Short mmCIF file of C-alpha atoms in Angstrom, two decimals:
data_model
loop_
_atom_site.label_atom_id
_atom_site.label_comp_id
_atom_site.label_asym_id
_atom_site.label_seq_id
_atom_site.Cartn_x
_atom_site.Cartn_y
_atom_site.Cartn_z
CA PHE A 1389 5.73 -58.31 27.08
CA SER A 1390 7.11 -59.98 30.19
CA SER A 1391 10.47 -60.74 28.59
CA SER A 1392 10.81 -57.21 27.35
CA LEU A 1393 10.28 -56.04 30.94
CA THR A 1394 13.37 -57.86 32.15
CA MET A 1395 15.37 -56.85 29.08
CA ALA A 1396 14.05 -53.33 29.37
CA ARG A 1397 16.25 -52.71 32.41
CA ARG A 1398 19.31 -52.61 30.20
CA TYR A 1399 17.86 -50.08 27.78
CA ASP A 1400 15.68 -47.84 29.85
CA SER A 1401 18.23 -45.66 31.58
CA SER A 1402 19.13 -43.52 28.65
CA THR A 1403 16.63 -41.44 26.78
CA THR A 1404 18.74 -41.45 23.69
CA THR A 1405 18.89 -45.21 23.23
CA PHE A 1406 16.35 -47.44 21.51
CA SER A 1407 15.54 -50.80 23.05
CA PRO A 1408 15.87 -53.89 20.83
CA GLU A 1409 12.10 -53.73 20.31
CA GLY A 1410 12.48 -50.20 18.97
CA ARG A 1411 11.08 -48.42 22.02
CA LEU A 1412 12.25 -45.43 24.01
CA HIS A 1413 11.55 -46.52 27.53
CA GLN A 1414 12.31 -43.22 29.22
CA VAL A 1415 9.71 -41.53 27.06
CA GLU A 1416 7.19 -44.22 27.90
CA TYR A 1417 7.91 -43.89 31.62
CA ALA A 1418 7.42 -40.15 31.35
CA ILE A 1419 4.02 -40.76 29.76
CA GLU A 1420 3.21 -43.08 32.64
CA ALA A 1421 4.00 -40.35 35.14
CA ILE A 1422 1.23 -38.26 33.70
CA ASN A 1423 -1.36 -40.97 34.27
CA ASN A 1424 -1.05 -40.22 37.96
CA ALA A 1425 -1.64 -36.51 37.54
CA GLY A 1426 -4.89 -34.57 37.93
CA THR A 1427 -7.28 -35.09 35.03
CA CYS A 1428 -7.76 -32.48 32.33
CA VAL A 1429 -10.62 -32.51 29.82
CA GLY A 1430 -10.64 -30.45 26.66
CA ILE A 1431 -13.72 -29.99 24.48
CA LEU A 1432 -13.98 -28.04 21.24
CA GLY A 1433 -17.32 -26.27 20.95
CA ASN A 1434 -18.65 -24.46 17.92
CA ASP A 1435 -18.27 -21.04 19.54
CA GLY A 1436 -15.30 -21.69 21.79
CA ILE A 1437 -13.29 -24.16 23.83
CA VAL A 1438 -13.68 -25.62 27.31
CA MET A 1439 -10.83 -27.00 29.42
CA ALA A 1440 -11.77 -28.51 32.75
CA SER A 1441 -9.34 -29.92 35.27
CA GLU A 1442 -9.26 -31.67 38.56
CA ARG A 1443 -7.88 -29.57 41.36
CA ARG A 1444 -5.98 -31.78 43.77
CA ILE A 1445 -5.79 -30.22 47.20
CA THR A 1446 -2.96 -32.12 48.84
CA SER A 1447 -3.05 -30.30 52.16
CA GLY A 1448 -5.42 -28.01 54.01
CA LEU A 1449 -2.41 -25.96 55.07
CA LEU A 1450 -1.61 -24.98 51.51
CA ALA A 1451 -2.05 -21.30 50.79
CA PRO A 1452 -4.56 -20.86 47.98
CA ALA A 1453 -2.80 -20.24 44.68
CA LYS A 1454 -3.25 -16.67 43.40
CA THR A 1455 -3.47 -18.01 39.90
CA SER A 1456 -4.23 -21.45 38.64
CA GLU A 1457 -1.83 -24.33 38.83
CA LYS A 1458 -3.52 -26.02 35.90
CA THR A 1459 -4.45 -23.32 33.39
CA TYR A 1460 -1.88 -20.96 31.87
CA LYS A 1461 -2.27 -18.14 29.37
CA LEU A 1462 0.35 -18.32 26.65
CA CYS A 1463 -0.66 -15.25 24.63
CA PRO A 1464 -3.84 -13.28 23.99
CA HIS A 1465 -5.26 -16.01 21.80
CA ALA A 1466 -3.97 -19.25 23.37
CA ALA A 1467 -3.92 -21.02 26.72
CA CYS A 1468 -3.00 -24.46 28.01
CA ASN A 1469 -3.86 -26.99 30.68
CA VAL A 1470 -1.14 -29.02 32.35
CA ALA A 1471 -1.07 -32.63 33.52
CA GLY A 1472 2.14 -33.80 35.15
CA LEU A 1473 5.16 -32.28 36.85
CA THR A 1474 4.36 -28.61 37.40
CA ALA A 1475 8.03 -27.65 37.59
CA ASP A 1476 8.67 -29.21 34.19
CA ALA A 1477 5.58 -27.54 32.82
CA ASN A 1478 6.80 -24.10 33.89
CA ILE A 1479 9.86 -24.40 31.66
CA LEU A 1480 7.77 -25.36 28.66
CA ILE A 1481 5.22 -22.65 29.29
CA ASP A 1482 8.03 -20.08 29.32
CA GLN A 1483 9.18 -21.47 25.97
CA ALA A 1484 5.69 -21.20 24.54
CA ARG A 1485 5.24 -17.63 25.76
CA LEU A 1486 8.59 -16.60 24.35
CA ARG A 1487 7.83 -18.16 20.99
CA ALA A 1488 4.42 -16.49 20.77
CA GLY A 1489 5.94 -13.14 21.69
CA ARG A 1490 8.83 -13.43 19.27
CA TYR A 1491 6.54 -14.41 16.43
CA HIS A 1492 4.39 -11.39 17.12
CA TYR A 1493 7.49 -9.18 17.23
CA GLN A 1494 8.68 -10.51 13.90
CA TYR A 1495 5.41 -10.54 11.95
CA GLN A 1496 3.22 -8.15 13.97
CA GLU A 1497 0.56 -10.84 13.89
CA PRO A 1498 -0.59 -13.53 16.31
CA ILE A 1499 1.14 -16.88 15.94
CA PRO A 1500 -1.03 -19.57 14.32
CA VAL A 1501 -1.96 -22.00 17.09
CA GLU A 1502 -0.50 -25.09 15.49
CA GLN A 1503 2.86 -23.40 15.01
CA LEU A 1504 2.97 -22.59 18.72
CA VAL A 1505 2.13 -26.17 19.63
CA GLU A 1506 4.69 -27.55 17.21
CA HIS A 1507 7.38 -25.33 18.65
CA VAL A 1508 6.78 -26.58 22.19
CA CYS A 1509 6.66 -30.15 20.92
CA ASN A 1510 9.91 -29.80 18.97
CA TYR A 1511 11.50 -28.54 22.17
CA LYS A 1512 10.17 -31.57 24.06
CA GLN A 1513 11.37 -33.91 21.33
CA SER A 1514 14.93 -32.66 21.58
CA TYR A 1515 15.01 -33.96 25.14
CA THR A 1516 14.34 -37.43 23.77
CA GLN A 1517 17.19 -37.35 21.32
CA TYR A 1518 20.00 -35.10 22.51
CA GLY A 1519 22.02 -34.46 25.63
CA GLY A 1520 21.07 -37.54 27.65
CA LEU A 1521 18.66 -35.45 29.73
CA ARG A 1522 15.36 -36.88 30.88
CA PRO A 1523 12.16 -35.95 29.02
CA PHE A 1524 9.63 -33.49 30.40
CA GLY A 1525 6.98 -35.23 32.50
CA VAL A 1526 4.18 -33.07 31.14
CA ALA A 1527 1.21 -33.48 28.89
CA PHE A 1528 -0.61 -30.41 27.61
CA LEU A 1529 -3.98 -29.48 26.32
CA PHE A 1530 -3.60 -26.41 24.12
CA ALA A 1531 -6.60 -24.24 23.34
CA GLY A 1532 -6.31 -21.42 20.87
CA TYR A 1533 -7.92 -19.31 18.18
CA ASP A 1534 -6.52 -18.03 14.91
CA GLU A 1535 -7.98 -16.58 11.75
CA ASN A 1536 -7.04 -19.49 9.53
CA HIS A 1537 -8.60 -22.37 11.42
CA GLY A 1538 -10.77 -20.79 14.11
CA PHE A 1539 -10.85 -22.52 17.50
CA GLN A 1540 -8.49 -25.46 17.88
CA LEU A 1541 -7.70 -27.99 20.59
CA TYR A 1542 -4.40 -29.88 20.67
CA GLN A 1543 -2.92 -32.51 22.95
CA SER A 1544 0.80 -33.19 23.38
CA ASP A 1545 2.84 -35.65 25.43
CA PRO A 1546 6.47 -36.06 26.57
CA SER A 1547 7.50 -37.63 23.28
CA GLY A 1548 6.83 -34.39 21.47
CA ASN A 1549 3.96 -35.83 19.46
CA TYR A 1550 0.84 -33.75 19.14
CA SER A 1551 -2.56 -34.05 17.52
CA GLY A 1552 -5.71 -31.98 17.11
CA TRP A 1553 -8.86 -33.09 18.89
CA LYS A 1554 -12.57 -32.35 19.06
CA ALA A 1555 -12.56 -33.65 22.62
CA THR A 1556 -9.95 -35.42 24.71
CA VAL A 1557 -8.80 -36.25 28.22
CA ILE A 1558 -5.35 -36.45 29.82
CA GLY A 1559 -4.22 -37.43 33.31
CA ALA A 1560 -5.72 -39.89 35.76
CA ASN A 1561 -8.50 -42.14 34.44
CA ASN A 1562 -8.30 -40.61 31.00
CA GLN A 1563 -9.51 -43.84 29.38
CA ALA A 1564 -12.77 -43.69 31.31
CA GLY A 1565 -13.15 -40.05 30.36
CA LYS A 1566 -12.43 -40.73 26.70
CA SER A 1567 -15.01 -43.49 26.48
CA LEU A 1568 -17.63 -41.17 27.93
CA LEU A 1569 -16.72 -38.51 25.40
CA LYS A 1570 -16.97 -41.01 22.57
CA SER A 1571 -20.58 -41.72 23.38
CA GLU A 1572 -21.65 -38.26 24.47
CA TYR A 1573 -19.79 -35.74 22.29
CA GLY A 1574 -22.02 -34.58 19.48
CA SER A 1575 -25.19 -36.11 20.85
CA SER A 1576 -28.19 -33.83 21.25
CA SER A 1577 -27.99 -33.69 25.07
CA SER A 1578 -24.84 -31.62 24.91
CA SER A 1579 -25.98 -29.14 22.29
CA GLU A 1580 -29.03 -27.03 21.66
CA MET A 1581 -29.59 -28.67 18.29
CA THR A 1582 -31.96 -31.55 18.05
CA ASP A 1583 -30.44 -33.03 14.88
CA GLU A 1584 -29.74 -36.70 14.73
CA GLU A 1585 -26.38 -36.00 13.14
CA GLU A 1586 -23.34 -35.30 15.23
CA THR A 1587 -22.98 -31.62 15.99
CA SER A 1588 -20.44 -29.94 18.15
CA PRO A 1589 -21.83 -28.43 21.33
CA ASP A 1590 -21.80 -24.76 22.20
CA VAL A 1591 -19.59 -23.70 25.10
CA ALA A 1592 -22.41 -24.03 27.63
CA GLY A 1593 -23.07 -27.59 26.48
CA ALA A 1594 -19.35 -28.35 26.42
CA LEU A 1595 -19.05 -27.16 30.03
CA ARG A 1596 -21.75 -29.54 31.13
CA LEU A 1597 -20.14 -32.39 29.25
CA ALA A 1598 -16.74 -31.58 30.76
CA VAL A 1599 -18.19 -31.68 34.27
CA LYS A 1600 -19.80 -35.01 33.46
CA VAL A 1601 -16.42 -36.38 32.39
CA LEU A 1602 -14.70 -35.08 35.51
CA ASN A 1603 -17.43 -36.63 37.64
CA LYS A 1604 -16.58 -39.95 36.06
CA THR A 1605 -12.79 -39.66 36.28
CA MET A 1606 -12.90 -38.31 39.82
CA ASP A 1607 -15.09 -41.29 40.60
CA GLY A 1608 -15.51 -41.74 44.32
CA THR A 1609 -15.17 -38.09 45.26
CA ALA A 1610 -18.27 -35.94 45.29
CA ALA A 1611 -18.44 -33.33 42.57
CA ALA A 1612 -17.73 -29.95 44.12
CA ALA A 1613 -16.83 -26.58 42.66
CA GLU A 1614 -13.60 -26.28 44.69
CA LYS A 1615 -12.32 -29.56 43.27
CA MET A 1616 -12.72 -28.47 39.66
CA GLU A 1617 -11.32 -25.70 37.56
CA LEU A 1618 -13.42 -24.74 34.56
CA PHE A 1619 -11.87 -22.61 31.82
CA THR A 1620 -13.53 -21.23 28.70
CA MET A 1621 -12.15 -19.48 25.63
CA LYS A 1622 -14.56 -17.50 23.49
CA LEU A 1623 -14.71 -14.46 21.23
CA ASP A 1624 -16.29 -11.24 22.43
CA GLU A 1625 -18.37 -8.91 20.22
CA SER A 1626 -15.29 -7.17 18.85
CA GLY A 1627 -13.74 -10.50 17.84
CA ASP A 1628 -11.10 -10.57 20.58
CA VAL A 1629 -10.35 -13.79 22.43
CA VAL A 1630 -11.61 -13.94 26.02
CA HIS A 1631 -10.01 -16.28 28.57
CA HIS A 1632 -12.23 -17.02 31.55
CA ILE A 1633 -11.82 -19.23 34.59
CA LEU A 1634 -15.26 -19.75 36.10
CA THR A 1635 -15.88 -18.38 39.56
CA GLN A 1636 -16.95 -20.71 42.34
CA LYS A 1637 -20.54 -19.58 41.81
CA GLU A 1638 -20.50 -20.06 38.04
CA ALA A 1639 -18.88 -23.47 38.40
CA GLN A 1640 -21.47 -24.55 40.95
CA ALA A 1641 -24.24 -23.53 38.56
CA VAL A 1642 -22.85 -25.85 35.87
CA ILE A 1643 -22.47 -28.70 38.37
CA ASP A 1644 -26.07 -28.20 39.45
CA GLU A 1645 -27.25 -28.26 35.82
CA VAL A 1646 -25.44 -31.55 35.24
CA GLU A 1647 -26.90 -33.02 38.39
CA ALA A 1648 -30.40 -32.06 37.28
CA GLU A 1649 -29.74 -33.52 33.84
CA THR A 1650 -28.54 -36.88 35.15
CA ALA A 1651 -31.42 -37.00 37.65
CA SER A 1652 -34.02 -36.52 34.90
CA ALA A 1653 -32.15 -38.80 32.48
CA GLY A 1654 -33.81 -41.80 34.02
CA ASP A 1655 -37.26 -40.43 33.14
CA SER A 1656 -38.65 -41.40 29.74
CA MET B 620 19.44 6.81 -9.27
CA ASP B 621 16.68 4.19 -9.28
CA THR B 622 13.10 5.24 -9.75
CA VAL B 623 10.62 3.12 -7.85
CA PHE B 624 7.02 4.00 -7.06
CA GLY B 625 3.69 2.37 -6.28
CA ILE B 626 0.00 3.08 -5.87
CA GLN B 627 -2.72 1.19 -4.06
CA PHE B 628 -6.03 0.90 -5.90
CA LYS B 629 -9.34 -0.77 -5.18
CA GLY B 630 -8.57 -4.48 -5.26
CA GLY B 631 -4.80 -4.31 -5.64
CA VAL B 632 -1.52 -2.47 -5.99
CA VAL B 633 0.54 -1.28 -8.94
CA LEU B 634 4.35 -1.13 -8.68
CA ALA B 635 6.62 0.57 -11.19
CA ALA B 636 10.38 0.88 -11.50
CA ASP B 637 12.91 2.00 -14.10
CA GLN B 638 14.98 -0.70 -15.77
CA SER B 639 18.38 0.85 -15.79
CA ASN B 640 21.33 -0.96 -14.19
CA ALA B 641 24.15 1.55 -13.89
CA ARG B 642 27.06 2.63 -11.72
CA SER B 643 28.83 5.97 -11.91
CA ILE B 644 28.87 6.97 -15.59
CA LEU B 645 28.43 3.49 -17.01
CA VAL B 646 25.13 1.79 -17.89
CA TYR B 647 25.51 -1.98 -17.62
CA GLN B 648 22.04 -2.94 -18.67
CA ASN B 649 18.75 -1.34 -19.70
CA ASN B 650 16.31 -4.18 -19.15
CA LEU B 651 16.69 -4.97 -15.45
CA ASP B 652 13.55 -6.02 -13.56
CA LYS B 653 13.60 -4.23 -10.21
CA VAL B 654 10.12 -5.30 -9.16
CA LYS B 655 10.82 -8.66 -7.57
CA GLN B 656 8.07 -11.14 -6.81
CA LEU B 657 8.05 -12.36 -3.20
CA SER B 658 5.06 -14.68 -2.99
CA SER B 659 2.03 -15.55 -5.07
CA HIS B 660 0.38 -12.23 -4.21
CA SER B 661 3.19 -9.88 -3.28
CA ALA B 662 6.18 -8.15 -4.81
CA MET B 663 8.57 -5.36 -3.99
CA GLY B 664 10.13 -2.58 -5.99
CA VAL B 665 13.75 -2.16 -4.95
CA SER B 666 16.12 0.78 -5.15
CA GLY B 667 19.79 0.24 -4.45
CA PRO B 668 22.97 -1.57 -5.60
CA ASN B 669 22.27 -4.63 -7.68
CA ALA B 670 24.05 -6.95 -5.23
CA ASP B 671 21.80 -6.02 -2.33
CA LEU B 672 18.73 -5.96 -4.55
CA VAL B 673 19.27 -9.57 -5.55
CA ASN B 674 20.55 -10.80 -2.18
CA PHE B 675 17.81 -9.27 -0.11
CA THR B 676 14.84 -10.08 -2.34
CA GLU B 677 15.91 -13.69 -2.85
CA TYR B 678 16.52 -14.12 0.89
CA ILE B 679 13.07 -12.79 1.74
CA ALA B 680 11.30 -14.65 -1.07
CA LYS B 681 12.86 -17.98 -0.09
CA ASN B 682 12.09 -17.48 3.59
CA LEU B 683 8.47 -16.78 2.69
CA ALA B 684 8.43 -19.97 0.61
CA LEU B 685 9.90 -21.89 3.55
CA TYR B 686 7.17 -20.57 5.81
CA GLU B 687 4.49 -21.88 3.46
CA LEU B 688 6.19 -25.26 3.21
CA ALA B 689 6.68 -25.58 6.95
CA ASN B 690 3.17 -24.51 7.81
CA ASP B 691 0.94 -26.56 5.59
CA GLY B 692 0.40 -23.90 2.98
CA THR B 693 -0.49 -21.07 5.35
CA LYS B 694 0.37 -17.77 3.69
CA LEU B 695 1.69 -14.70 5.45
CA SER B 696 -0.37 -11.57 5.05
CA THR B 697 1.19 -8.56 3.30
CA LYS B 698 1.49 -6.84 6.67
CA ALA B 699 3.33 -9.82 8.14
CA GLN B 700 5.65 -10.00 5.13
CA ALA B 701 6.44 -6.30 5.41
CA ASN B 702 7.20 -6.62 9.12
CA PHE B 703 9.37 -9.65 8.48
CA CYS B 704 11.38 -7.61 5.94
CA ARG B 705 11.65 -4.76 8.37
CA ASN B 706 12.98 -7.02 11.08
CA GLU B 707 15.62 -8.46 8.75
CA LEU B 708 16.70 -4.96 7.77
CA ALA B 709 16.87 -3.94 11.42
CA VAL B 710 19.00 -6.90 12.44
CA ALA B 711 21.40 -6.38 9.52
CA LEU B 712 21.61 -2.64 10.05
CA ARG B 713 24.23 -2.76 12.80
CA LYS B 714 26.13 -5.64 11.24
CA GLY B 715 26.18 -5.33 7.46
CA PRO B 716 23.24 -3.29 6.22
CA TYR B 717 21.26 -4.11 3.12
CA GLN B 718 21.39 -0.87 1.15
CA VAL B 719 17.90 -1.25 -0.26
CA ASN B 720 14.92 1.05 -0.23
CA LEU B 721 11.69 -0.78 -0.86
CA LEU B 722 8.08 -0.47 -1.80
CA LEU B 723 6.34 -3.72 -0.87
CA GLY B 724 2.92 -4.30 -2.37
CA GLY B 725 0.58 -7.22 -1.86
CA TYR B 726 -2.98 -8.45 -2.11
CA ASP B 727 -4.75 -10.18 0.80
CA GLU B 728 -7.60 -12.52 0.06
CA LYS B 729 -9.11 -12.19 3.53
CA GLU B 730 -9.62 -8.46 3.35
CA MET B 731 -9.90 -8.45 -0.46
CA THR B 732 -7.67 -5.40 -0.68
CA GLY B 733 -4.21 -4.48 -1.76
CA SER B 734 -1.77 -2.78 0.56
CA LEU B 735 1.49 -0.92 0.05
CA TYR B 736 4.39 -0.54 2.48
CA PHE B 737 7.33 1.86 2.39
CA LEU B 738 10.57 0.52 3.90
CA ASP B 739 14.01 2.02 3.77
CA TYR B 740 17.48 0.67 4.45
CA MET B 741 17.36 1.91 8.04
CA ALA B 742 14.43 -0.43 8.68
CA SER B 743 11.69 2.13 8.77
CA LEU B 744 8.24 0.82 7.88
CA GLN B 745 5.08 2.69 6.97
CA LYS B 746 1.88 1.62 5.34
CA VAL B 747 1.06 4.12 2.58
CA PRO B 748 -1.64 4.55 -0.08
CA TYR B 749 1.05 5.55 -2.59
CA GLY B 750 4.79 6.13 -2.39
CA SER B 751 8.10 6.39 -4.14
CA GLN B 752 11.79 5.83 -3.50
CA GLY B 753 14.77 7.83 -4.69
CA TYR B 754 15.06 11.04 -6.71
CA ALA B 755 11.80 10.17 -8.37
CA SER B 756 10.02 11.28 -5.22
CA SER B 757 10.78 14.89 -5.97
CA PHE B 758 8.88 14.59 -9.22
CA CYS B 759 6.09 12.09 -8.76
CA LEU B 760 4.99 12.51 -5.14
CA SER B 761 3.34 15.83 -5.93
CA ILE B 762 1.53 14.26 -8.87
CA MET B 763 0.31 11.40 -6.71
CA ASP B 764 -0.66 13.82 -3.93
CA LYS B 765 -2.85 15.69 -6.37
CA GLU B 766 -4.34 12.85 -8.36
CA TYR B 767 -4.73 10.02 -5.84
CA LYS B 768 -8.23 9.39 -4.51
CA GLU B 769 -9.16 6.66 -2.08
CA GLY B 770 -10.87 3.73 -3.76
CA LEU B 771 -9.63 4.63 -7.21
CA SER B 772 -9.70 1.97 -9.88
CA GLU B 773 -6.86 0.05 -11.50
CA SER B 774 -7.10 2.14 -14.67
CA ASP B 775 -7.01 5.37 -12.64
CA ALA B 776 -3.91 4.15 -10.85
CA LEU B 777 -2.24 3.26 -14.14
CA LEU B 778 -3.03 6.73 -15.41
CA ILE B 779 -1.19 8.23 -12.43
CA VAL B 780 1.73 5.91 -13.16
CA GLU B 781 1.75 7.16 -16.74
CA HIS B 782 1.70 10.80 -15.63
CA SER B 783 4.52 10.17 -13.16
CA ILE B 784 6.71 8.50 -15.76
CA LYS B 785 6.06 11.38 -18.16
CA GLU B 786 7.05 13.91 -15.50
CA ILE B 787 10.25 12.05 -14.71
CA ALA B 788 11.06 11.78 -18.41
CA THR B 789 10.57 15.53 -18.80
CA ARG B 790 12.31 16.84 -15.68
CA PHE B 791 14.71 14.27 -14.25
CA LEU B 792 18.34 14.70 -15.27
CA ILE B 793 19.03 11.00 -15.63
CA ASN B 794 17.57 9.46 -18.75
CA GLN B 795 15.33 6.48 -17.89
CA PRO B 796 13.71 5.28 -21.08
CA ASN B 797 12.43 1.93 -19.81
CA PHE B 798 9.94 1.19 -17.04
CA MET B 799 8.69 -2.10 -15.65
CA ILE B 800 5.10 -1.93 -14.41
CA LYS B 801 3.52 -4.79 -12.45
CA ILE B 802 0.04 -5.23 -11.04
CA ILE B 803 -0.86 -7.28 -7.96
CA ASP B 804 -4.49 -8.25 -7.42
CA LYS B 805 -6.64 -11.27 -6.66
CA ASP B 806 -5.08 -13.12 -9.57
CA GLY B 807 -1.56 -12.66 -8.30
CA VAL B 808 1.42 -10.75 -9.65
CA ARG B 809 1.47 -9.96 -13.36
CA VAL B 810 3.52 -7.80 -15.68
CA HIS B 811 1.48 -4.96 -17.09
CA SER B 812 4.16 -3.60 -19.35
CA PHE B 813 7.88 -3.09 -19.68
CA GLY B 814 10.15 -0.86 -21.70
CA ALA B 815 12.64 -3.61 -22.41
CA ASP B 816 12.17 -7.34 -21.97
CA PRO B 817 14.25 -8.58 -19.00
CA ALA B 818 14.45 -11.97 -20.63
CA GLU B 819 16.47 -10.59 -23.56
CA THR B 820 20.15 -11.24 -22.89
#
């Protein structure tokens, strides 16, 4: 690894060139950039999806954002969470919104979620192969619902790769978050079921689990509602998709529940 | 001069079209199949010059096949297919129009029903319970208006088709001895009957 670091210098300036080891260094550096960004957790529940992110308040003088700087609605049935360069993300979100709209114009039907994700990813990939431009320094969590596959959660990175997940974390300390998810996702504490088998949680359980993960990744800072953004996607009674960013009060309620849970966890 | 018509029934759609391929006073062929299959559970009856009939239906059918290949086997609903066709007609309209008038019929597994769409060369689109294209309309629409009932069965629908063909044979100036009739239901697209076998060269 050390020798490839010194050699890497010669091959890392251009996105469109492989290194002798068969790596695209610019793409890898872009992925690194995201590891410094605010954490985002995504959890697929059986009746919806939760996306929770860390809100980084860089200055007290900042005017509060009218909308989120982490969660973006792409179309009535899909939304995404961003980790990385917000300016880069804006371009890609525009692309996603256009694609969803054009698909609906052409077919008069909502775009299947995976097709939307793949479109954005193909766009990202082209910046790793053509034009000599740098890749996008953004990783996404996509949450969406379609008739074919129900609720789905996808993760994508600057390379243009994507995969579907039951639960995942991107951004700062994502490894710590992922290990927590591995042990806790599907266990009875996060769902109302008391089966021994792994079951997916409901949205309420997923929210609590997401807060738990953020507590871990934001390790050192006290859990507070202003530092987190909690987003849920569910269906209403008429079968329409509902996007909801929890209010301060609702978020605090979840944080309190988690606190109570961890406090009583020590009791046998 | 083409006769194309279709009727939605409970659990599917029936499409019928004459089999004559002619221009001006000359008949080229009497066994042409004008009800072209688009996907496993959809087809469209086409009225218009043979060149556009073939060009347009093959273009749509292959694009639908590409969609299924590119998207892991996901099928487009009949409504989506009809809207896709409409969009293609609309784009071509101000460049080089496809001179085709269509009746697109399909079966959707999710809703377990058939549906029928009327499209014309100017890119209009309307979902209809029954419809027809061309001169035939003057003769068979009134029959369908009278005899069609919502939720009618496949055999009822075929009876209406039979009555319509009889009316056209009696009253339409152009002689159309052969008709291709296809049924689309949960089992896909199948030929119910034809006047002359398209496979015969």
